[in-house]
C-alpha positions as semicolon CSV with decimal commas, in nm:
position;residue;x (nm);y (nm);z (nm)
1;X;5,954;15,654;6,107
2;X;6,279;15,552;5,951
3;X;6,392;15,516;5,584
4;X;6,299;15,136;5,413
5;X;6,630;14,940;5,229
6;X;6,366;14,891;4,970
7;X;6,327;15,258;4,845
8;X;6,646;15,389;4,956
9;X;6,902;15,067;4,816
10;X;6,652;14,994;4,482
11;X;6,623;14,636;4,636
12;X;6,399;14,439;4,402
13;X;6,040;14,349;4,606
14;X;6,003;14,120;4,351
15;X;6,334;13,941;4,435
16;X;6,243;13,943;4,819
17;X;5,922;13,753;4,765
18;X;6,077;13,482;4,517
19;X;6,385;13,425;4,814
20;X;6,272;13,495;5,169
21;X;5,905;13,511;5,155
22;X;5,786;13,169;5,056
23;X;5,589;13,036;5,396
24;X;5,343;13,265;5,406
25;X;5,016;13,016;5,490
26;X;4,645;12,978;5,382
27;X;4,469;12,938;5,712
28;X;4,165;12,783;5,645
29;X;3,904;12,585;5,924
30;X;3,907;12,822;6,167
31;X;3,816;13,208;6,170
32;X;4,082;13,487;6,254
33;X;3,831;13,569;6,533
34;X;3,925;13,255;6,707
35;X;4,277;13,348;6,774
36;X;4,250;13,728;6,773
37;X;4,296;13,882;7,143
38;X;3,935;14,044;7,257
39;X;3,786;14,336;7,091
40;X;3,865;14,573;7,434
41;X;4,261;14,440;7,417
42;X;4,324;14,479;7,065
43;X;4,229;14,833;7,128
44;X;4,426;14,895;7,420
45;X;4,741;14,758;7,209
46;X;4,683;15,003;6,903
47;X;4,620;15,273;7,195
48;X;4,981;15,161;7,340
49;X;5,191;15,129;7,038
50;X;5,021;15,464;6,846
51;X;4,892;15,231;6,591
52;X;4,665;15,472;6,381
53;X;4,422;15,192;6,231
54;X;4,040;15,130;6,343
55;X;3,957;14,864;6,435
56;X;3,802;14,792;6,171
57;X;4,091;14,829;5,952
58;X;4,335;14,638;6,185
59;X;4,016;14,291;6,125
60;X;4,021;14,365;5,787
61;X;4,447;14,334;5,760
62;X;4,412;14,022;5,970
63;X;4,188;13,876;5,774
64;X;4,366;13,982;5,455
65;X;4,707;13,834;5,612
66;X;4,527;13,484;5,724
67;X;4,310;13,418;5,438
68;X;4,539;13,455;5,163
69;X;4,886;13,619;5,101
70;X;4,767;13,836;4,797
71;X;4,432;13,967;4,962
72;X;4,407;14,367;4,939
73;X;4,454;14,513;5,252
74;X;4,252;14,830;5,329
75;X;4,342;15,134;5,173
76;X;4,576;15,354;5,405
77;X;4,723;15,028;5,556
78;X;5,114;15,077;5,559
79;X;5,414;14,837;5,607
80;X;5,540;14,926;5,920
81;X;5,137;14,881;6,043
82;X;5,129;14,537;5,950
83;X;5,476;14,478;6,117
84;X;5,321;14,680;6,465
85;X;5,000;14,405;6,430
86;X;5,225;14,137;6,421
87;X;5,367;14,300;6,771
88;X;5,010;14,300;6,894
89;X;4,938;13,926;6,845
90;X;5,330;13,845;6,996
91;X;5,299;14,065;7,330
92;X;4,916;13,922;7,403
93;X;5,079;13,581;7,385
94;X;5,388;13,643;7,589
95;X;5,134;13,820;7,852
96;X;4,880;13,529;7,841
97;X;5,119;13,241;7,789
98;X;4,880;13,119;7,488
99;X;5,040;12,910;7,249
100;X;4,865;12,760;6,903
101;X;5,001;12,682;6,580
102;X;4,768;12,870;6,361
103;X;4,855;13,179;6,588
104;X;5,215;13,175;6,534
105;X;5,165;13,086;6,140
106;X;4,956;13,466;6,153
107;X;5,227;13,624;6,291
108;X;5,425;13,488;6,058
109;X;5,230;13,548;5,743
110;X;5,210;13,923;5,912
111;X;5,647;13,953;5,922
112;X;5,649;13,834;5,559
113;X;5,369;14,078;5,476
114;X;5,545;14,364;5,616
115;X;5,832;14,259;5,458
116;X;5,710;14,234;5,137
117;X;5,564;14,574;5,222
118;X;5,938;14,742;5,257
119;X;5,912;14,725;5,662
120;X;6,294;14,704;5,790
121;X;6,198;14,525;6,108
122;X;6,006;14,268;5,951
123;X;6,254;14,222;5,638
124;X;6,509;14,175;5,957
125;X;6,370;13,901;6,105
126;X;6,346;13,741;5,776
127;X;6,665;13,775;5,728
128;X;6,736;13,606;6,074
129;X;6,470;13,296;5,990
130;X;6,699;13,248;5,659
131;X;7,032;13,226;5,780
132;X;6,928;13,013;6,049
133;X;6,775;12,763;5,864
134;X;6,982;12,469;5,770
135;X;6,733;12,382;5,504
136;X;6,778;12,728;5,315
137;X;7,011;12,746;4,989
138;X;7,299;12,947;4,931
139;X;7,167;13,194;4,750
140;X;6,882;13,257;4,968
141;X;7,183;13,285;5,205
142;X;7,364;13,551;5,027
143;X;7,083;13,769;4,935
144;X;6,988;13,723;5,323
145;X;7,340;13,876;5,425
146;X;7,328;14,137;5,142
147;X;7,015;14,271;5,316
148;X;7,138;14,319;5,661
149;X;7,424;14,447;5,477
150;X;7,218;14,725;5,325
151;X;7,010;14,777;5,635
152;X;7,365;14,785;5,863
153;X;7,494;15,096;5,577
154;X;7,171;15,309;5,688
155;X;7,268;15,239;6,100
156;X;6,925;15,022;6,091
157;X;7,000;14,863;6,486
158;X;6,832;14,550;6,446
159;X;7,040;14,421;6,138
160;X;7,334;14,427;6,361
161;X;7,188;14,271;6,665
162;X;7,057;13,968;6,399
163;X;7,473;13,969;6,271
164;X;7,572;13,918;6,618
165;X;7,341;13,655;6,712
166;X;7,460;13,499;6,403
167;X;7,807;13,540;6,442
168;X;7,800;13,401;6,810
169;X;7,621;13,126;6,687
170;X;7,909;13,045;6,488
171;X;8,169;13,087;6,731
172;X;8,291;13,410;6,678
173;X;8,207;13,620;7,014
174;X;8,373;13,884;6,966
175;X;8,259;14,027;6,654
176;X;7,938;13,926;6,805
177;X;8,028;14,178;7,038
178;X;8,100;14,444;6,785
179;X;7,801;14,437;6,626
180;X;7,585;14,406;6,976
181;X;7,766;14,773;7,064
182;X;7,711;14,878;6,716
183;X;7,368;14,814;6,755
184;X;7,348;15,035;7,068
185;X;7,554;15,293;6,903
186;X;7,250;15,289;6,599
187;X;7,003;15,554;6,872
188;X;6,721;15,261;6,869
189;X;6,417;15,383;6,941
190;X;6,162;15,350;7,224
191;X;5,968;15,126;6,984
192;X;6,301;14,902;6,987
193;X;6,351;14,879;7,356
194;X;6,342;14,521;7,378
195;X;6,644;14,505;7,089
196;X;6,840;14,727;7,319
197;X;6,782;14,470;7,620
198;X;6,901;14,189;7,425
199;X;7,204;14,318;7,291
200;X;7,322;14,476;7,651
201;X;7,208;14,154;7,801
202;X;7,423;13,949;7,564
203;X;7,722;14,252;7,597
204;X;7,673;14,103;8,007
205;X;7,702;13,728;7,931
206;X;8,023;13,776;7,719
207;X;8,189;14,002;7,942
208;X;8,063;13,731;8,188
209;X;8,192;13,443;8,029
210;X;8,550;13,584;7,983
211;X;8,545;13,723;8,346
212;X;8,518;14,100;8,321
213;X;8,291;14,117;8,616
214;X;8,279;14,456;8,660
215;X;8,171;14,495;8,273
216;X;7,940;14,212;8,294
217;X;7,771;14,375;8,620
218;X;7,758;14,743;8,443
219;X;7,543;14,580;8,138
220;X;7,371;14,378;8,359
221;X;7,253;14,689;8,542
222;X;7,190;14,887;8,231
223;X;6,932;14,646;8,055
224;X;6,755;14,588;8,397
225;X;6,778;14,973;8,458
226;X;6,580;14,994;8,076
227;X;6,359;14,707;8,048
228;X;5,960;14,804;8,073
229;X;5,924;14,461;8,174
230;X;6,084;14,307;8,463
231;X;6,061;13,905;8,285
232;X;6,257;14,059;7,988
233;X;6,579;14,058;8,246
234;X;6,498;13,787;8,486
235;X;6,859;13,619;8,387
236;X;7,004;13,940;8,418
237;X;6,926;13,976;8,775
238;X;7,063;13,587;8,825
239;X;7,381;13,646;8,701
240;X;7,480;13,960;8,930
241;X;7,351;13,718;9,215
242;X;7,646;13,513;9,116
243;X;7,880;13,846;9,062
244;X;7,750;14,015;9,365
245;X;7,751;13,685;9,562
246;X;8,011;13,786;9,866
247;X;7,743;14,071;9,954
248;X;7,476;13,814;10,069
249;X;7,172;14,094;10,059
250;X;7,227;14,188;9,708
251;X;7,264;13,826;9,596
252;X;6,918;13,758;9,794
253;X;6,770;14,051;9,576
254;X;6,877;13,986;9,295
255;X;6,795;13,596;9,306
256;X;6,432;13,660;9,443
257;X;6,389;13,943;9,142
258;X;6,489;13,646;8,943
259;X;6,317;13,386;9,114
260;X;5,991;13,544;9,130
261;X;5,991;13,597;8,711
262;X;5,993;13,254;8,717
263;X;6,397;13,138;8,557
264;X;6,394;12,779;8,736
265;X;6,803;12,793;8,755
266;X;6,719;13,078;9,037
267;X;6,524;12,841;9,277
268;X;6,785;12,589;9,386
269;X;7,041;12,894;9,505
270;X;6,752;13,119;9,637
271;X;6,731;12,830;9,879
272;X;7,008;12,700;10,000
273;X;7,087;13,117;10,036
274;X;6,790;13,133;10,297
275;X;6,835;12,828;10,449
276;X;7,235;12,820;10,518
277;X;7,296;13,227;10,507
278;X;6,974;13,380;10,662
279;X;6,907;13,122;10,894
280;X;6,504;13,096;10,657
281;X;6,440;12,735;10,640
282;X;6,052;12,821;10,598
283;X;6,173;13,039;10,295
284;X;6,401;12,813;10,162
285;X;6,130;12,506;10,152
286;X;5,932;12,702;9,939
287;X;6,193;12,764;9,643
288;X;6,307;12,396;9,721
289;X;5,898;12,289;9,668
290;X;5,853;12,501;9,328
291;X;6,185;12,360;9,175
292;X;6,096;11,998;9,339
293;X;5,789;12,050;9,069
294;X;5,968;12,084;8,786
295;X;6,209;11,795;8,837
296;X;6,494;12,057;8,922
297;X;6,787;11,790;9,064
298;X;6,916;12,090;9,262
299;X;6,568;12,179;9,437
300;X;6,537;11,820;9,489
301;X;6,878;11,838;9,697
302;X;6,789;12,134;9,873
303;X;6,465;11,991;9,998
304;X;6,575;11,716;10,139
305;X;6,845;11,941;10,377
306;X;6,556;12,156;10,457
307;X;6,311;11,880;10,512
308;X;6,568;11,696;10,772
309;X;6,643;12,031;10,956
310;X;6,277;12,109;10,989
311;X;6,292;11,724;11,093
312;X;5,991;11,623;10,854
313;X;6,103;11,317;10,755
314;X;5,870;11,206;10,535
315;X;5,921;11,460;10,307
316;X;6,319;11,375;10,326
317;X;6,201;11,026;10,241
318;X;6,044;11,114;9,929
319;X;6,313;11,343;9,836
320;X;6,573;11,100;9,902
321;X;6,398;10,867;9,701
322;X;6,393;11,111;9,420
323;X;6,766;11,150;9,424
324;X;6,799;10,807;9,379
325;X;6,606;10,785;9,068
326;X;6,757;11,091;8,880
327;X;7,117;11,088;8,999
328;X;7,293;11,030;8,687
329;X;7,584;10,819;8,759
330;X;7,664;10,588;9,130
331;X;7,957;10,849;9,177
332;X;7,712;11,141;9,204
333;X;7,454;10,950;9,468
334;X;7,805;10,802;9,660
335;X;7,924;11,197;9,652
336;X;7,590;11,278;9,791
337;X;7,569;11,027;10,060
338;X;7,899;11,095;10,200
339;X;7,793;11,484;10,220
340;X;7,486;11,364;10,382
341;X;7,597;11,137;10,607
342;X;7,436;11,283;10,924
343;X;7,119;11,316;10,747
344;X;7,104;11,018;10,628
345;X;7,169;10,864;10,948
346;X;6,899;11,060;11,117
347;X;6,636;10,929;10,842
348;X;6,764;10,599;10,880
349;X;6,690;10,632;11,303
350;X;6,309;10,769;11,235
351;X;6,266;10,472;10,968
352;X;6,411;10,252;11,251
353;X;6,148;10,438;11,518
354;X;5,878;10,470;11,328
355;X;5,894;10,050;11,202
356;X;5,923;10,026;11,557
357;X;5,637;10,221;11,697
358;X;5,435;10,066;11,388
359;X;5,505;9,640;11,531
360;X;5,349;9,831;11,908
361;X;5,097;10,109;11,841
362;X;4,953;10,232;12,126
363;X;4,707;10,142;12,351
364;X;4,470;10,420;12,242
365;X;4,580;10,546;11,855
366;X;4,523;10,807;11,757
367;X;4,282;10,888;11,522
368;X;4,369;10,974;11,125
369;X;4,337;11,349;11,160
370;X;4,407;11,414;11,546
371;X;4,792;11,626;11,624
């Protein structure tokens, strides 16, 4: 599929294992069965990704790659397949939402595999993993850089996006920027889409962050316009909710698209949107209840403006009560009171009422569940 630094550059395998590969894990006390997908998924993954292996073969490198790092794998098993079986086990657990340990150390003995194997991708992320560990030495450093230095000469697109992650990590956005657009300019394959996402998603926050709004909006557009799948972009669609925000239906789209792919920064604005632009206070309370879940300060806000509009005052209570407990400072709650006056005032009434109608009740209550 493409050319390996290994081959082409001479780079010394033996070198590669010694430096960057040195966490491969023996995963012992539990079978690879018990963290494998299902028999009927695995083979619908190999079936998406043109993964030429039986399945068989694809248990047997599993098993090779969890029992022990210098287990045989099967004969015809190449780098680059090891890499795409490490992509199985990471898109079944970003579908499912399954997280274990001994999972994640698999996928990780599979990257180092592949790596060791010549795979560019996997020798990639490697090199990421190094440079951003603190713990790493220098010359595990250096050898690091020379490799996405190598893989950068043959226009490898992932070495650059890992150089611009790294560089904006250290401050330096706009050769971060560079190397995101050199990255496009590198013709990734389908195979890379989600690479391409990234880097025109980060290309949006920068151009964001230094207000080129019409830039930021056209890479916005382009990664949601190529992403298979919609969560890959969910902050994409929030921040051309903010750029888009004097064209109120847009906004709305674009913070429901965002909303609904569940990025909690999304709910608070959805809301107060509904309620205060489209007149939707049955909308709003909805947003306002999901971030109220989470412990979202904003939805927390929102809910109680909703709550005293729709005049359901217990619910105000209980919001109002939350305020007061995560409110970080007496000059935030004092800011909020004084924008809240009226609704304070109103809660304040129906506490009076309702203390009121408790001292008298009524000659005939009524019942618990009677309206």
């Amino acid at each position: 599929m493409y050319k390996s630094i290994v081959k082409t550059w001479g780079i010394n395998q033996l070198a590669l294992r010694k430096t960057l590969v040195r966490h491969s894990s023996q995963l012992t006390g539990v079978s690879v069965h018990e963290v494998l997908p299902k028999k009927k998924v695995i083979r619908q993954y190999l079936y998406e990704k043109k993964i030429n292996l039986s399945y068989k073969k694809v248990i047997q490198t599993y098993e090779a790659c969890w029992n022990n790092e210098d287990t045989p794998l099967p004969a015809g098993v190449q780098a680059h397949d090891v890499y795409q079986l490490k992509a199985i086990l990471e898109a079944n657990r970003k579908k499912t939402g399954a997280l274990s340990k001994t999972a994640l150390l698999l996928e990780s003995n599979l990257i180092e595999k592949a790596a060791e194997m010549g795979d560019n991708m996997a020798i990639t992320l490697l090199c990421g993993r190094t440079l951003n560990d603190e713990k790493a030495s220098e010359e595990d450093k250096s050898y690091a850089v020379k490799l996405l230095d190598d893989l950068c000469e043959i226009q490898f697109g992932p070495a650059f996006k890992i150089k611009g992650d790294i560089a904006y990590k250290h401050g330096h956005i706009s050769k971060a920027e560079d190397l995101y657009q050199d990255c496009l300019d590198a013709n990734l394959s389908q195979e890379l889409n989600s690479v391409k996402i990234e880097c025109l998603r980060s290309i949006g926050v920068i151009r964001f962050n230094n207000y080129d709004l019409e830039q930021a909006k056209l890479y916005f557009q382009l990664a949601i316009a190529e992403a298979e799948q919609p969560s890959q972009v969910m902050d994409c669609h929030f921040y051309l909710s903010q750029i888009l925000e004097e064209d109120k239906d847009r906004a709305r789209y674009h913070l429901e698209q965002a909303a609904r792919f569940g990025l909690k920064q999304s709910f608070a604005p959805l809301g107060f949107l509904l309620m205060n632009y489209f007149n939707r206070p049955d909308l709003a309370v909805e947003w306002f209840d999901l971030g109220n879940s989470i412990g979202d300060f904003n939805s927390i806000v929102g809910l109680f403006d909703v709550s005293i509009k729709q005049k359901k005052y217990d619910v105000a209570r209980k919001a109002f009560e939350n305020i007061e407990k995560l409110t970080p400072d007496e000059d935030t709650l004092s800011h909020f009171k004084k924008s809240r006056r009226l609704g304070l005032e109103a809660l304040q009434l129906q506490n009076s009422t309702f203390a009121s109608t408790d001292a008298a009740p009524e000659e005939n209550p009524k019942g618990r569940w009677d309206f």
